[in-house]
CSV table of C-alpha atoms in Angstrom, one decimal:
chain,number,residue,atom,x,y,z
A,1,MET,CA,49.2,34.1,118.5
A,2,PRO,CA,51.2,30.8,119.3
A,3,GLU,CA,54.8,31.4,120.7
A,4,ARG,CA,56.4,29.9,117.6
A,5,ASP,CA,54.6,32.3,115.2
A,6,ALA,CA,55.3,35.2,117.5
A,7,ALA,CA,58.9,34.3,117.5
A,8,ARG,CA,59.0,34.0,113.8
A,9,ARG,CA,57.5,37.3,113.2
A,10,ALA,CA,59.8,38.9,115.8
A,11,THR,CA,62.8,37.4,114.0
A,12,VAL,CA,61.7,38.6,110.5
A,13,VAL,CA,60.9,42.2,111.8
A,14,THR,CA,64.2,42.4,113.6
A,15,ALA,CA,66.0,41.1,110.6
A,16,VAL,CA,64.6,43.9,108.5
A,17,VAL,CA,65.3,46.6,111.1
A,18,VAL,CA,68.9,45.3,111.5
A,19,ALA,CA,69.4,45.3,107.7
A,20,ALA,CA,68.0,48.8,107.4
A,21,LEU,CA,70.4,50.1,110.2
A,22,VAL,CA,73.4,48.4,108.7
A,23,LEU,CA,72.6,49.9,105.2
A,24,ALA,CA,72.2,53.3,106.8
A,25,GLN,CA,75.4,53.1,108.7
A,26,THR,CA,77.3,52.0,105.7
A,27,ALA,CA,76.1,55.0,103.7
A,28,VAL,CA,76.9,57.4,106.5
A,29,THR,CA,80.4,55.9,107.1
A,30,ALA,CA,81.1,56.1,103.3
A,31,ALA,CA,80.1,59.7,103.2
A,32,VAL,CA,82.1,60.6,106.3
A,33,THR,CA,85.3,58.7,105.4
A,34,SER,CA,85.3,59.3,101.7
A,35,GLY,CA,87.5,62.4,102.4
A,36,SER,CA,86.0,64.5,99.5
A,37,GLN,CA,83.9,67.6,100.0
A,38,PRO,CA,82.8,69.6,96.9
A,39,ALA,CA,83.4,73.3,96.7
A,40,MET,CA,80.0,74.7,95.9
A,41,SER,CA,79.5,76.8,92.7
A,42,VAL,CA,77.6,80.0,93.2
A,43,GLU,CA,76.7,82.9,91.0
A,44,GLU,CA,78.1,85.5,93.5
A,45,VAL,CA,80.7,84.6,96.2
A,46,PRO,CA,79.6,85.8,99.6
A,47,SER,CA,82.0,87.8,101.7
A,48,ASP,CA,79.6,87.9,104.7
A,49,PRO,CA,80.0,84.9,107.0
A,50,ALA,CA,76.3,85.2,107.9
A,51,ASP,CA,75.2,85.0,104.3
A,52,GLY,CA,72.6,82.3,103.7
A,53,THR,CA,74.7,80.7,101.0
A,54,TRP,CA,76.9,79.1,103.6
A,55,GLN,CA,74.1,77.1,105.0
A,56,ASP,CA,74.1,75.0,101.8
A,57,ALA,CA,77.8,74.7,101.4
A,58,PRO,CA,79.4,71.3,102.2
A,59,THR,CA,81.6,71.4,105.3
A,60,ARG,CA,84.9,69.8,105.9
A,61,SER,CA,86.2,69.4,109.5
A,62,VAL,CA,90.0,69.5,110.1
A,63,SER,CA,91.9,68.8,113.4
A,64,LEU,CA,94.1,71.4,115.0
A,65,SER,CA,97.2,70.7,117.1
A,66,LYS,CA,99.7,72.6,119.1
A,67,GLN,CA,102.6,74.1,117.2
A,68,GLN,CA,105.6,72.1,118.3
A,69,MET,CA,107.9,72.5,115.3
A,70,ALA,CA,109.6,75.7,115.9
A,71,PRO,CA,110.1,78.1,118.9
A,72,PRO,CA,108.1,79.8,120.4
A,73,PHE,CA,106.2,76.4,120.9
A,74,GLY,CA,102.6,76.5,122.1
A,75,GLY,CA,99.1,77.1,121.3
A,76,GLY,CA,96.7,74.2,120.9
A,77,SER,CA,93.7,75.7,122.7
A,78,ILE,CA,91.5,75.1,119.7
A,79,ASP,CA,91.2,71.5,118.5
A,80,GLU,CA,88.9,71.6,115.5
A,81,MET,CA,87.7,73.9,112.7
A,82,SER,CA,85.1,73.6,109.9
A,83,VAL,CA,86.1,74.7,106.4
A,84,GLN,CA,83.6,75.6,103.6
A,85,THR,CA,84.5,76.6,100.1
A,86,VAL,CA,82.5,78.3,97.4
A,87,HIS,CA,83.5,79.6,94.0
A,88,ASN,CA,82.4,81.3,90.8
A,89,ASP,CA,84.0,82.0,87.5
A,90,THR,CA,86.3,84.8,89.1
A,91,HIS,CA,86.4,84.4,92.9
A,92,THR,CA,86.8,81.8,95.6
A,93,ALA,CA,85.9,82.1,99.3
A,94,PHE,CA,86.9,80.0,102.3
A,95,ARG,CA,84.8,80.2,105.4
A,96,LEU,CA,86.5,79.0,108.7
A,97,THR,CA,84.4,78.4,111.7
A,98,TRP,CA,85.7,77.4,115.2
A,99,ASP,CA,84.5,77.5,118.9
A,100,ASP,CA,86.1,80.1,121.1
A,101,PRO,CA,84.5,81.1,124.4
A,102,THR,CA,86.1,84.5,124.4
A,103,ARG,CA,86.0,87.4,121.8
A,104,ASP,CA,89.5,88.8,121.9
A,105,ALA,CA,89.6,91.9,119.8
A,106,ASN,CA,91.1,94.5,122.1
A,107,ILE,CA,94.9,94.7,122.2
A,108,ARG,CA,95.2,98.1,124.0
A,109,ALA,CA,96.8,96.8,127.1
A,110,PRO,CA,100.1,94.9,127.6
A,111,GLU,CA,99.8,91.1,127.2
A,112,ASN,CA,96.4,91.5,125.4
A,113,TYR,CA,96.4,89.4,122.2
A,114,SER,CA,93.8,89.3,119.4
A,115,ASP,CA,92.0,86.2,118.1
A,116,ALA,CA,93.2,85.6,114.6
A,117,ALA,CA,93.1,83.0,111.8
A,118,ALA,CA,95.1,82.2,108.5
A,119,VAL,CA,95.0,80.0,105.4
A,120,MET,CA,98.3,78.8,103.9
A,121,LEU,CA,98.2,78.0,100.3
A,122,ARG,CA,100.4,76.7,97.5
A,123,THR,CA,99.6,75.8,93.9
A,124,GLY,CA,101.4,72.9,92.3
A,125,ASP,CA,103.5,70.6,94.4
A,126,LYS,CA,103.0,70.1,98.1
A,127,PRO,CA,105.2,72.4,100.3
A,128,PRO,CA,106.6,71.4,103.7
A,129,ILE,CA,104.0,72.1,106.4
A,130,THR,CA,106.6,74.4,108.0
A,131,MET,CA,105.3,77.5,106.3
A,132,GLY,CA,107.1,76.3,103.1
A,133,ALA,CA,110.8,76.2,102.5
A,134,ALA,CA,113.5,77.6,100.3
A,135,GLY,CA,112.4,77.3,96.7
A,136,LYS,CA,108.8,76.3,97.8
A,137,PRO,CA,107.2,79.5,99.0
A,138,VAL,CA,103.7,79.6,100.3
A,139,ASP,CA,101.1,82.2,100.2
A,140,ILE,CA,99.4,83.1,103.6
A,141,TRP,CA,96.1,84.9,104.1
A,142,TYR,CA,95.8,86.4,107.7
A,143,TRP,CA,92.9,87.9,109.5
A,144,ARG,CA,93.1,89.4,113.0
A,145,ALA,CA,90.0,90.3,115.1
A,146,SER,CA,91.5,93.6,116.3
A,147,TRP,CA,91.8,94.9,112.8
A,148,GLN,CA,88.2,94.6,112.3
A,149,PHE,CA,86.5,95.1,115.8
A,150,GLU,CA,88.8,97.1,117.9
A,151,ASP,CA,87.4,100.6,118.5
A,152,ARG,CA,90.5,102.8,117.7
A,153,GLU,CA,88.7,106.0,117.8
A,154,SER,CA,88.3,105.6,121.6
A,155,PHE,CA,92.0,105.2,122.1
A,156,GLY,CA,92.8,108.9,122.5
A,157,GLU,CA,96.3,110.1,122.1
A,158,MET,CA,98.6,107.3,123.3
A,159,TYR,CA,101.7,109.5,123.5
A,160,THR,CA,101.8,112.8,125.4
A,161,TYR,CA,105.4,113.6,124.6
A,162,PRO,CA,105.8,116.9,122.7
A,163,HIS,CA,107.4,115.0,119.7
A,164,PRO,CA,105.9,114.4,116.3
A,165,ASN,CA,104.1,111.2,115.6
A,166,ASN,CA,106.9,110.0,113.2
A,167,GLU,CA,109.1,109.8,116.3
A,168,THR,CA,106.7,108.5,118.7
A,169,MET,CA,105.0,106.0,116.3
A,170,PRO,CA,107.9,104.8,114.1
A,171,GLY,CA,106.0,101.8,112.8
A,172,ARG,CA,103.2,103.9,111.4
A,173,ALA,CA,105.7,106.4,110.1
A,174,VAL,CA,107.5,103.9,107.9
A,175,GLY,CA,104.3,102.1,106.7
A,176,ASN,CA,104.4,98.9,108.9
A,177,PRO,CA,101.3,97.0,107.9
A,178,LEU,CA,100.8,96.0,111.6
A,179,SER,CA,100.8,99.6,112.7
A,180,LYS,CA,98.0,101.1,110.7
A,181,ALA,CA,95.5,103.4,112.3
A,182,GLN,CA,92.7,101.8,110.5
A,183,TYR,CA,92.0,98.7,108.4
A,184,ASP,CA,89.6,98.3,105.7
A,185,ARG,CA,90.2,94.8,104.2
A,186,PHE,CA,90.7,93.1,107.6
A,187,ALA,CA,93.2,90.6,105.9
A,188,GLN,CA,96.7,90.7,104.8
A,189,ASN,CA,98.6,88.7,102.3
A,190,TYR,CA,102.0,87.3,103.1
A,191,TYR,CA,104.7,85.1,101.7
A,192,ALA,CA,107.0,82.7,103.5
A,193,GLU,CA,109.7,80.2,102.7
A,194,GLY,CA,110.0,78.6,106.1
A,195,TYR,CA,109.7,79.6,109.7
A,196,GLY,CA,111.2,83.1,110.3
A,197,SER,CA,110.8,84.2,106.7
A,198,LEU,CA,107.3,85.7,106.8
A,199,THR,CA,107.1,88.7,104.4
A,200,HIS,CA,104.4,91.3,103.7
A,201,ALA,CA,103.4,90.7,99.9
A,202,PRO,CA,103.6,93.7,97.8
A,203,ARG,CA,100.1,93.2,96.4
A,204,GLN,CA,97.4,93.2,98.9
A,205,ASN,CA,94.5,91.3,97.2
A,206,VAL,CA,92.7,89.3,100.0
A,207,ARG,CA,89.7,90.4,101.8
A,208,ALA,CA,88.3,89.0,105.1
A,209,ASP,CA,85.1,89.5,107.1
A,210,ALA,CA,84.2,88.0,110.4
A,211,GLU,CA,81.4,87.6,112.9
A,212,TYR,CA,81.4,86.4,116.5
A,213,ASP,CA,78.2,84.7,117.6
A,214,ASP,CA,77.3,82.5,120.6
A,215,GLY,CA,80.9,81.5,121.3
A,216,GLN,CA,81.9,80.8,117.8
A,217,TRP,CA,84.1,82.8,115.2
A,218,SER,CA,83.3,82.6,111.5
A,219,VAL,CA,85.8,84.2,109.2
A,220,VAL,CA,85.5,84.5,105.3
A,221,PHE,CA,88.5,84.9,103.1
A,222,THR,CA,87.8,86.1,99.6
A,223,ARG,CA,90.1,86.5,96.6
A,224,LYS,CA,90.2,86.5,92.8
A,225,HIS,CA,91.3,83.2,91.2
A,226,ASP,CA,94.2,84.7,89.6
A,227,THR,CA,96.4,87.7,90.6
A,228,GLU,CA,99.6,89.3,89.7
A,229,GLY,CA,101.4,88.5,93.0
A,230,GLU,CA,104.8,86.8,92.6
A,231,PHE,CA,103.9,83.9,94.9
A,232,ASP,CA,100.1,84.2,95.0
A,233,ALA,CA,98.4,80.8,95.0
A,234,SER,CA,96.4,80.4,91.7
A,235,LEU,CA,92.9,79.1,92.1
A,236,ALA,CA,92.2,78.8,88.4
A,237,GLY,CA,93.2,76.6,85.4
A,238,SER,CA,92.3,73.2,86.8
A,239,LYS,CA,95.3,73.2,89.2
A,240,ASN,CA,95.7,71.6,92.6
A,241,VAL,CA,96.1,73.8,95.6
A,242,TYR,CA,97.3,72.8,99.0
A,243,LEU,CA,95.8,74.3,102.0
A,244,ALA,CA,96.6,74.5,105.7
A,245,PHE,CA,94.8,76.4,108.5
A,246,ALA,CA,95.8,78.0,111.8
A,247,VAL,CA,94.0,80.0,114.6
A,248,TRP,CA,95.2,82.0,117.4
A,249,ASN,CA,93.2,82.4,120.7
A,250,GLY,CA,94.1,85.6,122.4
A,251,SER,CA,92.8,84.9,125.8
A,252,ALA,CA,95.1,81.8,125.9
A,253,ASP,CA,98.1,84.0,125.1
A,254,GLU,CA,98.5,82.6,121.6
A,255,VAL,CA,100.6,84.9,119.4
A,256,ASN,CA,103.2,84.5,116.7
A,257,GLY,CA,104.3,80.8,116.7
A,258,GLN,CA,101.9,79.9,119.5
A,259,LYS,CA,98.9,78.9,117.7
A,260,SER,CA,96.6,75.9,116.8
A,261,LEU,CA,97.2,74.6,113.3
A,262,THR,CA,96.6,71.6,111.0
A,263,LEU,CA,99.4,69.1,110.5
A,264,ARG,CA,97.9,67.7,107.4
A,265,PHE,CA,97.2,69.5,104.1
A,266,THR,CA,93.9,69.6,102.4
A,267,GLU,CA,94.0,69.5,98.6
A,268,LEU,CA,91.7,71.6,96.6
A,269,ASP,CA,91.3,70.3,93.0
A,270,THR,CA,90.1,73.3,91.0
A,271,LYS,CA,89.2,71.1,88.0
A,272,LYS,CA,86.7,69.0,90.0
A,273,TRP,CA,86.3,71.7,92.7
A,274,ALA,CA,86.6,69.2,95.5
A,275,MET,CA,88.6,69.1,98.7
A,276,THR,CA,90.4,66.1,99.9
A,277,ASP,CA,92.9,64.9,102.6
A,278,ALA,CA,96.4,65.3,101.0
A,279,SER,CA,98.3,63.6,103.9
A,280,SER,CA,98.6,60.2,102.1
A,281,GLN,CA,100.8,61.9,99.2
A,282,SER,CA,104.5,62.2,99.3
A,283,GLY,CA,106.3,65.5,99.8
A,284,GLU,CA,104.9,66.7,103.0
A,285,SER,CA,107.2,64.8,105.4
A,286,GLY,CA,110.4,66.1,103.8
A,287,GLY,CA,110.1,69.5,105.4
A,288,GLN,CA,108.8,68.5,108.8
A,289,SER,CA,110.9,68.2,112.0
A,290,ALA,CA,110.8,65.2,114.2
A,291,ALA,CA,108.3,67.0,116.4
A,292,SER,CA,106.0,67.4,113.5
A,293,GLY,CA,106.3,63.8,112.7
A,294,SER,CA,105.6,62.7,116.1
A,295,GLU,CA,102.6,64.9,116.4
A,296,SER,CA,101.3,63.5,113.1
A,297,THR,CA,101.6,60.0,114.5
A,298,ALA,CA,99.8,61.1,117.6
A,299,GLY,CA,97.0,62.6,115.5
A,300,ARG,CA,96.7,59.3,113.6
A,301,GLN,CA,96.6,57.3,116.9
A,302,SER,CA,93.9,59.7,118.2
A,303,GLY,CA,92.0,59.0,115.0
A,304,ASP,CA,92.4,55.3,115.3
A,305,MET,CA,91.1,55.5,118.9
A,306,TRP,CA,88.1,57.5,117.8
A,307,ILE,CA,87.3,55.0,115.0
A,308,THR,CA,87.7,52.2,117.6
A,309,ARG,CA,85.3,53.8,120.0
A,310,SER,CA,82.9,54.5,117.2
A,311,VAL,CA,82.9,51.0,116.0
A,312,SER,CA,82.5,49.6,119.5
A,313,ASN,CA,79.6,51.9,120.2
A,314,TRP,CA,78.0,50.9,116.9
A,315,VAL,CA,78.3,47.3,117.8
A,316,VAL,CA,76.8,47.6,121.2
A,317,GLY,CA,74.0,49.8,119.8
A,318,LEU,CA,73.2,47.3,117.2
A,319,VAL,CA,73.0,44.5,119.8
A,320,ILE,CA,70.8,46.5,122.1
A,321,THR,CA,68.5,47.5,119.2
A,322,THR,CA,68.3,43.9,118.0
A,323,LEU,CA,67.4,42.5,121.5
A,324,LEU,CA,64.8,45.4,122.1
A,325,THR,CA,63.1,45.0,118.6
A,326,TRP,CA,62.8,41.2,118.9
A,327,THR,CA,61.4,41.4,122.4
A,328,VAL,CA,59.0,44.3,121.8
A,329,VAL,CA,57.7,42.5,118.5
A,330,TYR,CA,57.5,39.1,120.1
A,331,TRP,CA,55.4,40.2,123.1
A,332,ARG,CA,53.1,42.3,121.0
A,333,ALA,CA,52.5,39.5,118.6
A,334,ARG,CA,51.6,37.3,121.5
A,335,GLU,CA,48.9,39.7,122.7
């Protein structure tokens, strides 16, 4: 084939390939940056994190940051989490998944801390990210690995003093929810109106179940849509629910305020049953400290850098693909 015809064919084929790539990239970008993930409707809400239902549920990735808003500052060893949501007529479940190279569920020894996770919720207006505020209480669902996986029967008798347990185990004697001998729901329900105000809710209506597999935790929180708890977040009635997430890595000495957490709310629209980024709305910044604001800015800058790198890589890849396609088609056409 003459060189001119070979060049013409190479140009046409390359144009078709490039157009297809651009369309595909546009579709992928729109899907990724649209910021909306549906909450899947199911007949039965699964509580098992290994249930096959979760394989079909849409996934939302959220960024986690070090807690720098109130002492004790710290955490930040986990930088990303995947969130999935399913629902039916009566219940909603959230599945949180994150990478963690160590399974920390044993707190028998001093300075041993448990892996843990939490979901913070509020129905209606958006609360401050700082665990709510006065007049804007939040509902917090909390799971701890030691509640589910620690072998308490092998502990033996911790105290050998000749005194009754109500003297040597005062927390258990007064019913402290963190001092139980055994746990069956593996989750606890709390209320808060700002840092330092965490309160054990009178009604414990949240369940959690978790699994650790191949360096990854998956935790499922399950609860009825409506409950009778005073500050329980409602998940029914076509309402908007604001969600934030946190995890603790025990082997990184993360405990209490030392944790990895989201600095932007996710909004769950229970009318459309879809999750979106709520950071662009007003109300969140009012309760944040300067440290929170600076970290949010850092998060945006990090996101901008990621976008810049992605665009640069895409342009470079497109140029290389164009040159390779044109060259290969041209030389084959000449043969």
